[in-house]
mmCIF file of C-alpha atoms and ligand atoms in Angstrom:
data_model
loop_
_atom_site.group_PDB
_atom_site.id
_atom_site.type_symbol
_atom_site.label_atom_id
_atom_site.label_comp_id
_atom_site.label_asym_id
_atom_site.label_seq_id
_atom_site.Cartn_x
_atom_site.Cartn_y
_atom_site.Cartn_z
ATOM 1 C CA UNK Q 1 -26.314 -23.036 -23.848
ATOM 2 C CA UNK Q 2 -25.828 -20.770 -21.330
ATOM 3 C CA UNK Q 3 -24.196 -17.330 -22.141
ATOM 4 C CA UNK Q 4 -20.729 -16.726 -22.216
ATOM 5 C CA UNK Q 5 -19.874 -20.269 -21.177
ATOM 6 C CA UNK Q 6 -17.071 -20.648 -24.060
ATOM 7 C CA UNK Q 7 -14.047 -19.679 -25.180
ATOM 8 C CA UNK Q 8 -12.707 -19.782 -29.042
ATOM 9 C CA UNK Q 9 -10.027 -21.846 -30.365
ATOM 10 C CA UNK Q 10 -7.224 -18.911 -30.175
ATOM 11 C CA UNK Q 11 -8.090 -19.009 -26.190
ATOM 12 C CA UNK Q 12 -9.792 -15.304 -26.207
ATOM 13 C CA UNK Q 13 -13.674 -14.903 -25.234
ATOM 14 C CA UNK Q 14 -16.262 -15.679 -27.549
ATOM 15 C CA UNK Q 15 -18.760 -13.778 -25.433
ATOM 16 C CA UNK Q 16 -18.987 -10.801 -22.936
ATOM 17 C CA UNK Q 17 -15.662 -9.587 -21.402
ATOM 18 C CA UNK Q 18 -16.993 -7.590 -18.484
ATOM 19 C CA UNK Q 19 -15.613 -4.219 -18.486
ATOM 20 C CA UNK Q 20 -14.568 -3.660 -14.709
ATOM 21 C CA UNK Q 21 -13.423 -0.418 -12.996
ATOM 22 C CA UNK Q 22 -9.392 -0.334 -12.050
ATOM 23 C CA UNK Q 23 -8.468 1.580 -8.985
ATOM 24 C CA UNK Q 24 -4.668 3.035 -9.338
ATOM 25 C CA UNK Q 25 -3.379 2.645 -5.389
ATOM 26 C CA UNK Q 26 -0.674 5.672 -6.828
ATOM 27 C CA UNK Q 27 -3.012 7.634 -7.898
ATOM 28 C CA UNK Q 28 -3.191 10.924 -5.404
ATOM 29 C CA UNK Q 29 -7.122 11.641 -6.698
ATOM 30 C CA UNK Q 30 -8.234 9.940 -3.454
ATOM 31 C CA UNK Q 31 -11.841 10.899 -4.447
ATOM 32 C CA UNK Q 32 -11.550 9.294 -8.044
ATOM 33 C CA UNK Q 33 -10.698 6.121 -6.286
ATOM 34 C CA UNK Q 34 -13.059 5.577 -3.539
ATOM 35 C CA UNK Q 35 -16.121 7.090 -6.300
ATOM 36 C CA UNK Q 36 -14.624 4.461 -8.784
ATOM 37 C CA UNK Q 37 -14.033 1.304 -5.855
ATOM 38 C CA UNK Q 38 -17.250 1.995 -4.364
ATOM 39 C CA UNK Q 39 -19.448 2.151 -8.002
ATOM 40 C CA UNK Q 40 -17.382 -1.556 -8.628
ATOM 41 C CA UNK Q 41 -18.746 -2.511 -5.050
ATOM 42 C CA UNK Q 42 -22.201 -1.603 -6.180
ATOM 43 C CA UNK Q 43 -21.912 -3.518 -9.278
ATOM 44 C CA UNK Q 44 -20.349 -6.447 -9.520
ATOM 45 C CA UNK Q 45 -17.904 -6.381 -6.655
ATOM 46 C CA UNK Q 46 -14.620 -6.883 -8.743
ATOM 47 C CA UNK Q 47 -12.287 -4.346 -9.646
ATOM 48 C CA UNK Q 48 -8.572 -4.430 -10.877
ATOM 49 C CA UNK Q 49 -6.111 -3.132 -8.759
ATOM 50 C CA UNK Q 50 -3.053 -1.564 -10.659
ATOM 51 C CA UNK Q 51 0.188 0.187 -9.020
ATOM 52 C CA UNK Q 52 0.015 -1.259 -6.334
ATOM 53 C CA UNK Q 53 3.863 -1.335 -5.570
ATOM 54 C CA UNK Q 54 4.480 -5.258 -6.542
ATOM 55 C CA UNK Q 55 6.972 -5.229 -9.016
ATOM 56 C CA UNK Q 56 6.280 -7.399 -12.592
ATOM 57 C CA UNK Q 57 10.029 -9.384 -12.225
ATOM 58 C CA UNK Q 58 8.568 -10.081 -8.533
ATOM 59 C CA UNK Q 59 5.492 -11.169 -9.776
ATOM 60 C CA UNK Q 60 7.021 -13.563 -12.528
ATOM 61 C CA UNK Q 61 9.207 -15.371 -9.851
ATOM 62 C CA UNK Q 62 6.608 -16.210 -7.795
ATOM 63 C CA UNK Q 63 4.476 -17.889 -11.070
ATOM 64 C CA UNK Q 64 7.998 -19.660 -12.192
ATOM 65 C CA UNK Q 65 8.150 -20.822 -8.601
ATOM 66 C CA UNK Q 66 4.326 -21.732 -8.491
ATOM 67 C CA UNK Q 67 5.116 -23.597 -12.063
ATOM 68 C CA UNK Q 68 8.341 -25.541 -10.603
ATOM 69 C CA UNK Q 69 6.055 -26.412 -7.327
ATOM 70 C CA UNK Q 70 2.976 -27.947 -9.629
ATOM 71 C CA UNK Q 71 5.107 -29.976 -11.900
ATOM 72 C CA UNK Q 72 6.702 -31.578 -9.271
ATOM 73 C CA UNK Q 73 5.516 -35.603 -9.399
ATOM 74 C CA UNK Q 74 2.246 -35.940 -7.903
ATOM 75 C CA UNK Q 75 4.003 -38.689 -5.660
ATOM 76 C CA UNK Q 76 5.994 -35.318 -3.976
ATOM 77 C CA UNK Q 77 3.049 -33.143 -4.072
ATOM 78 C CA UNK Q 78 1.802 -35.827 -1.947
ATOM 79 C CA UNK Q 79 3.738 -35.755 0.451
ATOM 80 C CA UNK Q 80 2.439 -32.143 1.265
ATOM 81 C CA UNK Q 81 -1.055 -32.753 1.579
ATOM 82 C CA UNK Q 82 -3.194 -30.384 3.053
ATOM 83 C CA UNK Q 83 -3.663 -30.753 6.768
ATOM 84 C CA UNK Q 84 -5.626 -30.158 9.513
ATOM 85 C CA UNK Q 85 -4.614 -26.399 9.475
ATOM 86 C CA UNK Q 86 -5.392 -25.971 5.909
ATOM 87 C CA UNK Q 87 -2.043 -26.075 4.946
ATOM 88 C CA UNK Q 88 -0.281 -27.860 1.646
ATOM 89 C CA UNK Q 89 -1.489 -29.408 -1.449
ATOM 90 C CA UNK Q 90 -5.036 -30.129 -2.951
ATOM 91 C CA UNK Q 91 -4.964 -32.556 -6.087
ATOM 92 C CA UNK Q 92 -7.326 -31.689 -8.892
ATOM 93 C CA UNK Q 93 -10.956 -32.526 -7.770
ATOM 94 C CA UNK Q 94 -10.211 -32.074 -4.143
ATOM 95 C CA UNK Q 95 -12.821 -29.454 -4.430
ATOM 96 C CA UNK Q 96 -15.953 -29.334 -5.017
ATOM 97 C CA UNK Q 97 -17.776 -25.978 -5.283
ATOM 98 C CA UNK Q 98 -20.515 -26.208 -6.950
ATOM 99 C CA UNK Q 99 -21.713 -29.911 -6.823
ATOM 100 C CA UNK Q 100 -25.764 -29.291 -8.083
ATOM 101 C CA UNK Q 101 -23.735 -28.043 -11.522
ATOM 102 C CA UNK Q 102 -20.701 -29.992 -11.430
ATOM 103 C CA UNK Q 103 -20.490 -33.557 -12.534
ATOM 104 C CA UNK Q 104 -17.074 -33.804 -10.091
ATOM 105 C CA UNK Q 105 -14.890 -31.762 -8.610
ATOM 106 C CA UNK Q 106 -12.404 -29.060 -9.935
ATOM 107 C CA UNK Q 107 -9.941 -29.519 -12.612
ATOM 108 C CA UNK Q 108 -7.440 -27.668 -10.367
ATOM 109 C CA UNK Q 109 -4.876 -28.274 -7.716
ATOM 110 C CA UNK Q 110 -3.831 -26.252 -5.035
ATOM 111 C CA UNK Q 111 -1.040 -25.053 -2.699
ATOM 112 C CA UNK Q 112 -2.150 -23.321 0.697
ATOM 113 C CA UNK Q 113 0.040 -21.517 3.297
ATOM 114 C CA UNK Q 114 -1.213 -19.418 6.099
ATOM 115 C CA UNK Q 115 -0.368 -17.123 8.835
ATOM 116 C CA UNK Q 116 2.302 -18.631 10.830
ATOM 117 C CA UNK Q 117 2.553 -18.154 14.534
ATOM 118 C CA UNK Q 118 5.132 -19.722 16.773
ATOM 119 C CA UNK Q 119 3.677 -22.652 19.064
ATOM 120 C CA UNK Q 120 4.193 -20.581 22.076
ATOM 121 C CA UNK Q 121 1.684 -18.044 20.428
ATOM 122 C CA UNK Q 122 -1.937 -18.143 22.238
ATOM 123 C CA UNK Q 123 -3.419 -18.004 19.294
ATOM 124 C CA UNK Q 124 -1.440 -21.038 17.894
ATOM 125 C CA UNK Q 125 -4.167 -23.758 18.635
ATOM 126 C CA UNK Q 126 -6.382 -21.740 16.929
ATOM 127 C CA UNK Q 127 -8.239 -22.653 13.080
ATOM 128 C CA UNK Q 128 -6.022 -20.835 10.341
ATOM 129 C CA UNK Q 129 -2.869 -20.175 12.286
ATOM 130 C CA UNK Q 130 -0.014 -22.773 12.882
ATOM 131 C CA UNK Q 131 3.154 -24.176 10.779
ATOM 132 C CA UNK Q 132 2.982 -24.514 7.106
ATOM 133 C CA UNK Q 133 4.200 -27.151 5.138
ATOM 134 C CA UNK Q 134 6.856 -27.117 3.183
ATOM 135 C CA UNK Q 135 8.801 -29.034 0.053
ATOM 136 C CA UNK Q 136 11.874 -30.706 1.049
ATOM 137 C CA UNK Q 137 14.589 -31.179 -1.271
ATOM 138 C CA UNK Q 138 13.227 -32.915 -4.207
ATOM 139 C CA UNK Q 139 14.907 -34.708 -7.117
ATOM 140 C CA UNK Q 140 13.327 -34.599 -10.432
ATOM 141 C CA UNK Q 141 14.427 -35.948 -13.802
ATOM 142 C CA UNK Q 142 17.999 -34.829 -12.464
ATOM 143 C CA UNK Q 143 16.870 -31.827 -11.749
ATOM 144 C CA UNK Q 144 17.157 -30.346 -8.169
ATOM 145 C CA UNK Q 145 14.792 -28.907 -6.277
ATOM 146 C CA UNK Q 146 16.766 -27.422 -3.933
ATOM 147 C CA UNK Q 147 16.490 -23.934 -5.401
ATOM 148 C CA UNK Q 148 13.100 -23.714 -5.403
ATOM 149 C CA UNK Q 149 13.052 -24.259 -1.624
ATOM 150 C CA UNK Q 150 15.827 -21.990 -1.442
ATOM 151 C CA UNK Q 151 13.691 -19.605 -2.789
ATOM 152 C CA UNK Q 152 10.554 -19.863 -0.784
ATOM 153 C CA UNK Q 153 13.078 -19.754 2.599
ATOM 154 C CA UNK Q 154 14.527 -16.559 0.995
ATOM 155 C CA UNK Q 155 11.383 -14.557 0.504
ATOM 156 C CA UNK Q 156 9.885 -16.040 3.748
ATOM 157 C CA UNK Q 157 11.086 -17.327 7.031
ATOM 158 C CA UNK Q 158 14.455 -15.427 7.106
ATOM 159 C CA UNK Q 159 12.812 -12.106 6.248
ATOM 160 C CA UNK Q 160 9.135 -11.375 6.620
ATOM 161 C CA UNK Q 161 8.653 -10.776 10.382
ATOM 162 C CA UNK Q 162 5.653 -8.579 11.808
ATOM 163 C CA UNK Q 163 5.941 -7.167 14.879
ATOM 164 C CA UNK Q 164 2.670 -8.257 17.102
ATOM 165 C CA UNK Q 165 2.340 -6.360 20.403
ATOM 166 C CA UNK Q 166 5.634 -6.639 21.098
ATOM 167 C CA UNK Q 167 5.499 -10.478 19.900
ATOM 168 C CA UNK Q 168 7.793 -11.724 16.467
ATOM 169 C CA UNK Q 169 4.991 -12.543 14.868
ATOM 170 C CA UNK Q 170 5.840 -14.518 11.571
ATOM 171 C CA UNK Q 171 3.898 -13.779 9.112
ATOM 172 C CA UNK Q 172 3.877 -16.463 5.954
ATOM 173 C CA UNK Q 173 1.347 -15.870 4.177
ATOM 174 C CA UNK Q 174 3.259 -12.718 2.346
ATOM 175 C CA UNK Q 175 6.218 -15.383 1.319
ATOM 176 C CA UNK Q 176 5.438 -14.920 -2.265
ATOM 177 C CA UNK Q 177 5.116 -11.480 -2.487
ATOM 178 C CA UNK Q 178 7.388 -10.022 -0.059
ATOM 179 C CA UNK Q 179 10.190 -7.574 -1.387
ATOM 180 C CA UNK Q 180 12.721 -5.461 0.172
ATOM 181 C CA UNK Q 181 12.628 -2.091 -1.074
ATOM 182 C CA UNK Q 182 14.905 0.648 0.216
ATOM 183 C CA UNK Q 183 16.148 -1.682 2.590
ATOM 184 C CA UNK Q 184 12.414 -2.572 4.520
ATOM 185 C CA UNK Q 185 11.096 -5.169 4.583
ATOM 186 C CA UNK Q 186 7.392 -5.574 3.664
ATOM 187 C CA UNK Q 187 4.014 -7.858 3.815
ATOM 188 C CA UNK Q 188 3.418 -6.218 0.591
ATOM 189 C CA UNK Q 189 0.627 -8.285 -0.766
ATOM 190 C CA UNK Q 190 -0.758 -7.554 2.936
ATOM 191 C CA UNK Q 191 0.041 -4.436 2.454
ATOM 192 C CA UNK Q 192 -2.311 -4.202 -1.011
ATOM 193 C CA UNK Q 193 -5.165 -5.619 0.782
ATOM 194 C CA UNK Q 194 -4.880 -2.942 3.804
ATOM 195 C CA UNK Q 195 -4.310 -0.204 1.120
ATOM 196 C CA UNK Q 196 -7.511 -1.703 -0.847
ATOM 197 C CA UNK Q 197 -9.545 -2.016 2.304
ATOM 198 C CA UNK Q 198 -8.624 1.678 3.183
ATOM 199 C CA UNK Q 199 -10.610 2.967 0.262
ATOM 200 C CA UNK Q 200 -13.471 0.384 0.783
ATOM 201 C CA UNK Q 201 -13.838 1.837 4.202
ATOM 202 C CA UNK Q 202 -13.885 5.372 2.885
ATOM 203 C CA UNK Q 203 -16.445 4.072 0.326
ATOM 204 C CA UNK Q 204 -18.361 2.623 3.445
ATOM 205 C CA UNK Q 205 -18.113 6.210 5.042
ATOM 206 C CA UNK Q 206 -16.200 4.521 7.684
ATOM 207 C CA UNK Q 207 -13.027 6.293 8.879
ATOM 208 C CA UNK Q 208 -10.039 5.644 6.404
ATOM 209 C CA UNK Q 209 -8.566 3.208 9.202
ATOM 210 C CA UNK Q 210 -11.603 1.205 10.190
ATOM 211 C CA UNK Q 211 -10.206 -1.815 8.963
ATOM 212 C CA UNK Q 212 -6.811 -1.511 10.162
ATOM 213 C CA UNK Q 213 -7.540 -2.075 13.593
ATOM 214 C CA UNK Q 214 -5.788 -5.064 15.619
ATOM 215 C CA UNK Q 215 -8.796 -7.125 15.816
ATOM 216 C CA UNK Q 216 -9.479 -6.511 12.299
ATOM 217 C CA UNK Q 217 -6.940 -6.942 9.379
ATOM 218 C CA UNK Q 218 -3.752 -6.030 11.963
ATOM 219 C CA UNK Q 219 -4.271 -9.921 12.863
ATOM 220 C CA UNK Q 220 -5.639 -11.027 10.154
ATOM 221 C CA UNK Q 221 -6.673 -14.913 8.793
ATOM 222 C CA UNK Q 222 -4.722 -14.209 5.477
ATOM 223 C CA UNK Q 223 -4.678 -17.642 2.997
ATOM 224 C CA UNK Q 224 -2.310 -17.636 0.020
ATOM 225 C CA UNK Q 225 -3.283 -20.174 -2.624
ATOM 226 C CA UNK Q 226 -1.217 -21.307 -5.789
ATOM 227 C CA UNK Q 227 -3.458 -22.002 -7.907
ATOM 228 C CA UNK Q 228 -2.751 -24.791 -11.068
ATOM 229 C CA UNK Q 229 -5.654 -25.474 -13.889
ATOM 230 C CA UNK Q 230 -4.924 -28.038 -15.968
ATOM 231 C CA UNK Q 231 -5.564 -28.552 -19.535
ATOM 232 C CA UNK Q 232 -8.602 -29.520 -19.947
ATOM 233 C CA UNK Q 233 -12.053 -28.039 -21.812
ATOM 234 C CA UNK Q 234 -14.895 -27.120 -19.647
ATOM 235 C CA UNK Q 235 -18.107 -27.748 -20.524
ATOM 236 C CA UNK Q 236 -20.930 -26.115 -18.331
ATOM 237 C CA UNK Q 237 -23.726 -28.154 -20.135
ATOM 238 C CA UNK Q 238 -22.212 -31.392 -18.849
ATOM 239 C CA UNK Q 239 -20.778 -29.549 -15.994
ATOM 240 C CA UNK Q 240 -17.428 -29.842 -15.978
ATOM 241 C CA UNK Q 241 -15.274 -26.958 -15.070
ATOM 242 C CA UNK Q 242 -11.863 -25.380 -13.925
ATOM 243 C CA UNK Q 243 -13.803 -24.524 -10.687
ATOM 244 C CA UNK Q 244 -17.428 -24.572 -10.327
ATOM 245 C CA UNK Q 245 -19.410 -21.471 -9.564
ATOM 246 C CA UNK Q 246 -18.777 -20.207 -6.001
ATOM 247 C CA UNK Q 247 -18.833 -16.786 -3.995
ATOM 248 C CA UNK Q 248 -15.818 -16.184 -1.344
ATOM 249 C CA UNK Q 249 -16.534 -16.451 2.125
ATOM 250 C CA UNK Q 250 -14.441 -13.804 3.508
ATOM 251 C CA UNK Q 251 -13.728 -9.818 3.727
ATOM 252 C CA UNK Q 252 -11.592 -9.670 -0.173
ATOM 253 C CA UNK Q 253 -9.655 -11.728 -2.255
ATOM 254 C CA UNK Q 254 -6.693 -10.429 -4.327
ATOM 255 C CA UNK Q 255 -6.330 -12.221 -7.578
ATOM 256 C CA UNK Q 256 -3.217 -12.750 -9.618
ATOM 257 C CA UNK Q 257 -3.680 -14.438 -12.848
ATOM 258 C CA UNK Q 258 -1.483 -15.289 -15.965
ATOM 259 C CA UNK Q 259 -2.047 -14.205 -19.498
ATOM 260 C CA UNK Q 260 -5.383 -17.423 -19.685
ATOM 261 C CA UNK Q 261 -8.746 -16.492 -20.242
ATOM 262 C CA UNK Q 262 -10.929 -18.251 -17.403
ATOM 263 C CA UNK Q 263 -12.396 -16.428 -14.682
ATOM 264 C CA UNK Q 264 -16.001 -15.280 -14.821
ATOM 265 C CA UNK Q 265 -18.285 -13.909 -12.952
ATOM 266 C CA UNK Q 266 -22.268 -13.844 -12.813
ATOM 267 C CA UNK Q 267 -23.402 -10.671 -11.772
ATOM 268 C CA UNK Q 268 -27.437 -11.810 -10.947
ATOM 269 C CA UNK Q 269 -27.346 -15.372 -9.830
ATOM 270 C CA UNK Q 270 -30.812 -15.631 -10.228
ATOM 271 C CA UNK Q 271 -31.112 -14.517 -13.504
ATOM 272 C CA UNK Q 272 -32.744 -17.665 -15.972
ATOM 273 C CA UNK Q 273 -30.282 -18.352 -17.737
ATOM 274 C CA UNK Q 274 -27.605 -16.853 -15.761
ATOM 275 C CA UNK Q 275 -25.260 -14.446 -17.438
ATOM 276 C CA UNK Q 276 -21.409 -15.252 -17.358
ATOM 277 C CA UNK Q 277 -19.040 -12.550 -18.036
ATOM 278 C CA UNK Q 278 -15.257 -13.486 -18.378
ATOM 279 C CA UNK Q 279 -12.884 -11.066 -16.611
ATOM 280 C CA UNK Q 280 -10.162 -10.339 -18.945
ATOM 281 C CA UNK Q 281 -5.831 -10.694 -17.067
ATOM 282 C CA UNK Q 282 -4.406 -7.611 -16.631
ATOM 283 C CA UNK Q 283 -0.542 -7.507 -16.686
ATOM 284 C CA UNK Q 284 0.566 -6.560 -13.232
ATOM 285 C CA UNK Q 285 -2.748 -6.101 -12.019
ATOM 286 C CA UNK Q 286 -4.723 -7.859 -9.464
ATOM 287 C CA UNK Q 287 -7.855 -8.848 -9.546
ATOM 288 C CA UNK Q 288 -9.693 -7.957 -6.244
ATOM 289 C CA UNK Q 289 -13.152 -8.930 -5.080
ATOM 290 C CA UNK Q 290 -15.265 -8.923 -1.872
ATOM 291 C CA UNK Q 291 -16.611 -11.703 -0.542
ATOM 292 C CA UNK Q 292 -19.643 -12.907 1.745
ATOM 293 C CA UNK Q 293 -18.405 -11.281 5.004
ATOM 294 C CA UNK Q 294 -17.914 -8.040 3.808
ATOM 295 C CA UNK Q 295 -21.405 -8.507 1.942
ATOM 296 C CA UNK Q 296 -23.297 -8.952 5.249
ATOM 297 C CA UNK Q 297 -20.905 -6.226 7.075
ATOM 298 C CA UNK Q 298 -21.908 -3.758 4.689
ATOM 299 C CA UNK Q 299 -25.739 -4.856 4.488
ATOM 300 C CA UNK Q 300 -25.405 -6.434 1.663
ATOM 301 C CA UNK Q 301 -24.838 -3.251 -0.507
ATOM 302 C CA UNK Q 302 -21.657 -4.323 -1.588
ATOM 303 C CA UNK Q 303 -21.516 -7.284 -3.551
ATOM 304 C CA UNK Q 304 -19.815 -10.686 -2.886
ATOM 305 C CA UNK Q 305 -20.437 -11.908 -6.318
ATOM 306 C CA UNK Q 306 -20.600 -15.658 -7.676
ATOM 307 C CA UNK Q 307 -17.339 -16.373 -10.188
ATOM 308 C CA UNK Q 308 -16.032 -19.853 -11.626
ATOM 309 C CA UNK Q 309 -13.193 -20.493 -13.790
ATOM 310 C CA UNK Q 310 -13.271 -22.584 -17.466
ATOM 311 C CA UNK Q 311 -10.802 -24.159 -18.641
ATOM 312 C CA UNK Q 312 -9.733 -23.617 -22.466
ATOM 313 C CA UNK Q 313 -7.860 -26.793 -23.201
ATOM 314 C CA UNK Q 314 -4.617 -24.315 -22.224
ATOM 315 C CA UNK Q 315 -2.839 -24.549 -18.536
ATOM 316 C CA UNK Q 316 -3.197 -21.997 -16.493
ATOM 317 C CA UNK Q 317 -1.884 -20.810 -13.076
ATOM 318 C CA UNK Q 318 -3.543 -17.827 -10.746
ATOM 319 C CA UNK Q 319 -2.670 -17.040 -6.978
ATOM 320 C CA UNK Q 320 -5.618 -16.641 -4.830
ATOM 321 C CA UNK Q 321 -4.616 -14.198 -1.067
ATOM 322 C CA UNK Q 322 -8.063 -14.533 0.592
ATOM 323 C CA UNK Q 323 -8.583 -11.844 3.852
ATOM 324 C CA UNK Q 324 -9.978 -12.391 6.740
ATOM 325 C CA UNK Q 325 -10.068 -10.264 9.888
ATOM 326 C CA UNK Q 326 -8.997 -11.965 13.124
ATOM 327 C CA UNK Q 327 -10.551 -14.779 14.896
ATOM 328 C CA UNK Q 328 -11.999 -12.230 17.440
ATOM 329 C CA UNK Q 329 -13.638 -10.213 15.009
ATOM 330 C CA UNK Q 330 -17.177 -9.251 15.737
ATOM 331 C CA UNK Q 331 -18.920 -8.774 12.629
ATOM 332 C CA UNK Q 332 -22.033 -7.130 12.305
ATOM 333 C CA UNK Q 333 -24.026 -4.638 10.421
ATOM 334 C CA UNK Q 334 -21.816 -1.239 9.965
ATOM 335 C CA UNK Q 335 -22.980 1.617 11.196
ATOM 336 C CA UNK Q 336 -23.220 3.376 8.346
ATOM 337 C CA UNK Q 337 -24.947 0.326 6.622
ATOM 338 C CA UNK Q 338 -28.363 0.813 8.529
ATOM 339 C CA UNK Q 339 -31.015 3.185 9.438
ATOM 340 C CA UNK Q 340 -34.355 3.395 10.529
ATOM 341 C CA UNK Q 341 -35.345 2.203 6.630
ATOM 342 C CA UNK Q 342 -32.768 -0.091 6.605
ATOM 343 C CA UNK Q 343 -32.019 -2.044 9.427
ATOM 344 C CA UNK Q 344 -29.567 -4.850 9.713
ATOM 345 C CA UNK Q 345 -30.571 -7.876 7.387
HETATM 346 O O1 LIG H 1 -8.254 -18.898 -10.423
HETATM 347 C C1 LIG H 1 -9.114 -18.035 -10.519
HETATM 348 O O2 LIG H 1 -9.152 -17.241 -11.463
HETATM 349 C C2 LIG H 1 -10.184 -17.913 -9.467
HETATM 350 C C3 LIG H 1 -9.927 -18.676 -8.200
HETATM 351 C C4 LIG H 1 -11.013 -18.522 -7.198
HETATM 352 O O3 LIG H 1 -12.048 -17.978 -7.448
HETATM 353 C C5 LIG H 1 -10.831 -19.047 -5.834
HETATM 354 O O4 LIG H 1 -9.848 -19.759 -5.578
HETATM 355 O O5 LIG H 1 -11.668 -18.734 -4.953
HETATM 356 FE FE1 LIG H 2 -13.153 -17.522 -5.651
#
């Protein structure tokens, strides 16, 4: 058997936990941070973000709400399938990620919602941006749904606005994490990936606000995923798995998890056999990692590292926000990625 490629009865790792760095966005040791985000980069290219302004209460009402969306009837879940925008529900084995080690698809389903911009928007026809879909109100076992709508229509459309050059630009894909504090309101888990990408610039020995720009993560192609694992016990011998082994395509992903063991990562994919750490949950925190683009950006000295996700016999829930800069983006080797020795791969 491969390494690490089981968990124990009680749900904890039998094998390697890896031991990742955690960057504290309070922390005023600006230094400590970008020394500590950039060594992660180097390494494995996941880190833990803590402090990062997201309060816990928020963060358990969005995973109740998440919960109350997946065990809705499949029949309802339906209803919302994805569409043509990327938008709604995926039913487990939707996806596929790794089908030369998977014997099907993933034992997960999925819930996506996107950047939102009004049809009148230029950018509206574009891939990524357009209307979400949404749950109407939904009976269950006597139960009404009602609130949970209530609740996505309270965190969202009435309050999470972004002003685009001079545009309302309506900005979704914060629903689930977006908070008022002191009266503002705020794209907070937007605001996480800006603050993270701040000190991944400075690790870059870009300027602090390289990243910030308009045509970079001010517009950005921002995906929020609920994520739902079911029950089941992954086996990688027979390949079967919570989500097969898979790197993410674009700039960083922010990862919120429950209390479930699941995630790993593989640190040399072309190590025989392949080594599979698990990354432990860490209350409050999320788990960030970089993916492809910001691998070839940086010439591939950072790493966009390959991950999967076992399932324990135990449910378990995660929320995926995937960034992307904006569709008119021009990515290409950094400038301080290449030299004379080292010129653009
Ligand atoms: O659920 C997880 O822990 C990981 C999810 C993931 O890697 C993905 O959706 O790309
Ligand atoms: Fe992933």
């Amino acid at each position: 058997m491969e390494n690490g490629s089981s968990l124990d009865a009680s749900g904890g790792p039998e094998h390697s936990v890896s031991l990742l760095n955690c960057i504290d966005l309070s922390s005023p040791d600006i230094h400590n941070s970008v020394s500590l985000l950039k060594q992660a980069c180097l390494d494995s290219g996941f880190f833990y973000v803590i402090n990062h302004g997201i309060s816990q209460e928020f963060m358990d009402e969005v995973f109740n709400q998440s919960k109350r969306f997946f065990d809705l009837p499949v029949s309802e879940k339906m209803k919302l399938l994805r569409n043509k925008k990327h938008r709604g529900y995926t039913p487990v084995f939707d996806e596929h990620l790794d089908p030369a080690n998977q014997i099907h698809g993933d034992f997960k389903e999925g819930y996506y919602i996107g950047v939102e911009v009004p049809e009148n928007d230029p950018d509206w026809h574009k891939p990524f941006y357009g209307p979400n879909v949404w749950p109407t109100a939904v009976y269950c076992n006597g139960t009404c749904f009602m609130n949970f709508i209530n609740l996505f229509e309270l965190l969202s459309v009435s309050k999470i606005f972004c002003l685009d050059g001079g545009k309302l630009w309506r900005n979704i894909t914060a629903r689930h994490y977006a908070e008022e504090i002191d009266g503002r309101v705020l794209l907070v888990t937007h605001e996480v990936a800006k603050a993270v990408a701040r000190i991944v610039a400075l690790a870059l020995n870009l300027e602090i606000d390289y990243f910030d720009r308009q045509e970079m993560l001010g517009k950005p192609i921002a995906t929020l995923r609920l994520l739902h694992y079911e029950g089941r016990i992954s086996d990688p011998v027979k390949g079967i798995f919570g989500a097969g082994a898979h790197s993410d395509f674009g700039f960083i992903t922010l990862l919120a998890t429950d209390d479930n063991y699941g995630l790993q990562i593989c640190k040399d994919k072309d190590a025989k056999p392949q080594q599979w750490e698990f990354v432990a949950p860490l209350k409050g925190a999320f788990i960030v990692n970089l993916a492809d683009m910001l691998e070839r950006w940086s010439n591939c000295t950072f790493r966009s590292t390959l991950h999967r996700v076992l399932g324990n016999g135990q449910e378990r829930y995660s929320i995926a926000y995937f960034v992307d800069p904006s569709h008119d983006c021009l990515v290409e080797c950094l400038p301080t990625c290449q030299s004379q020795e080292n010129p653009p791969k």
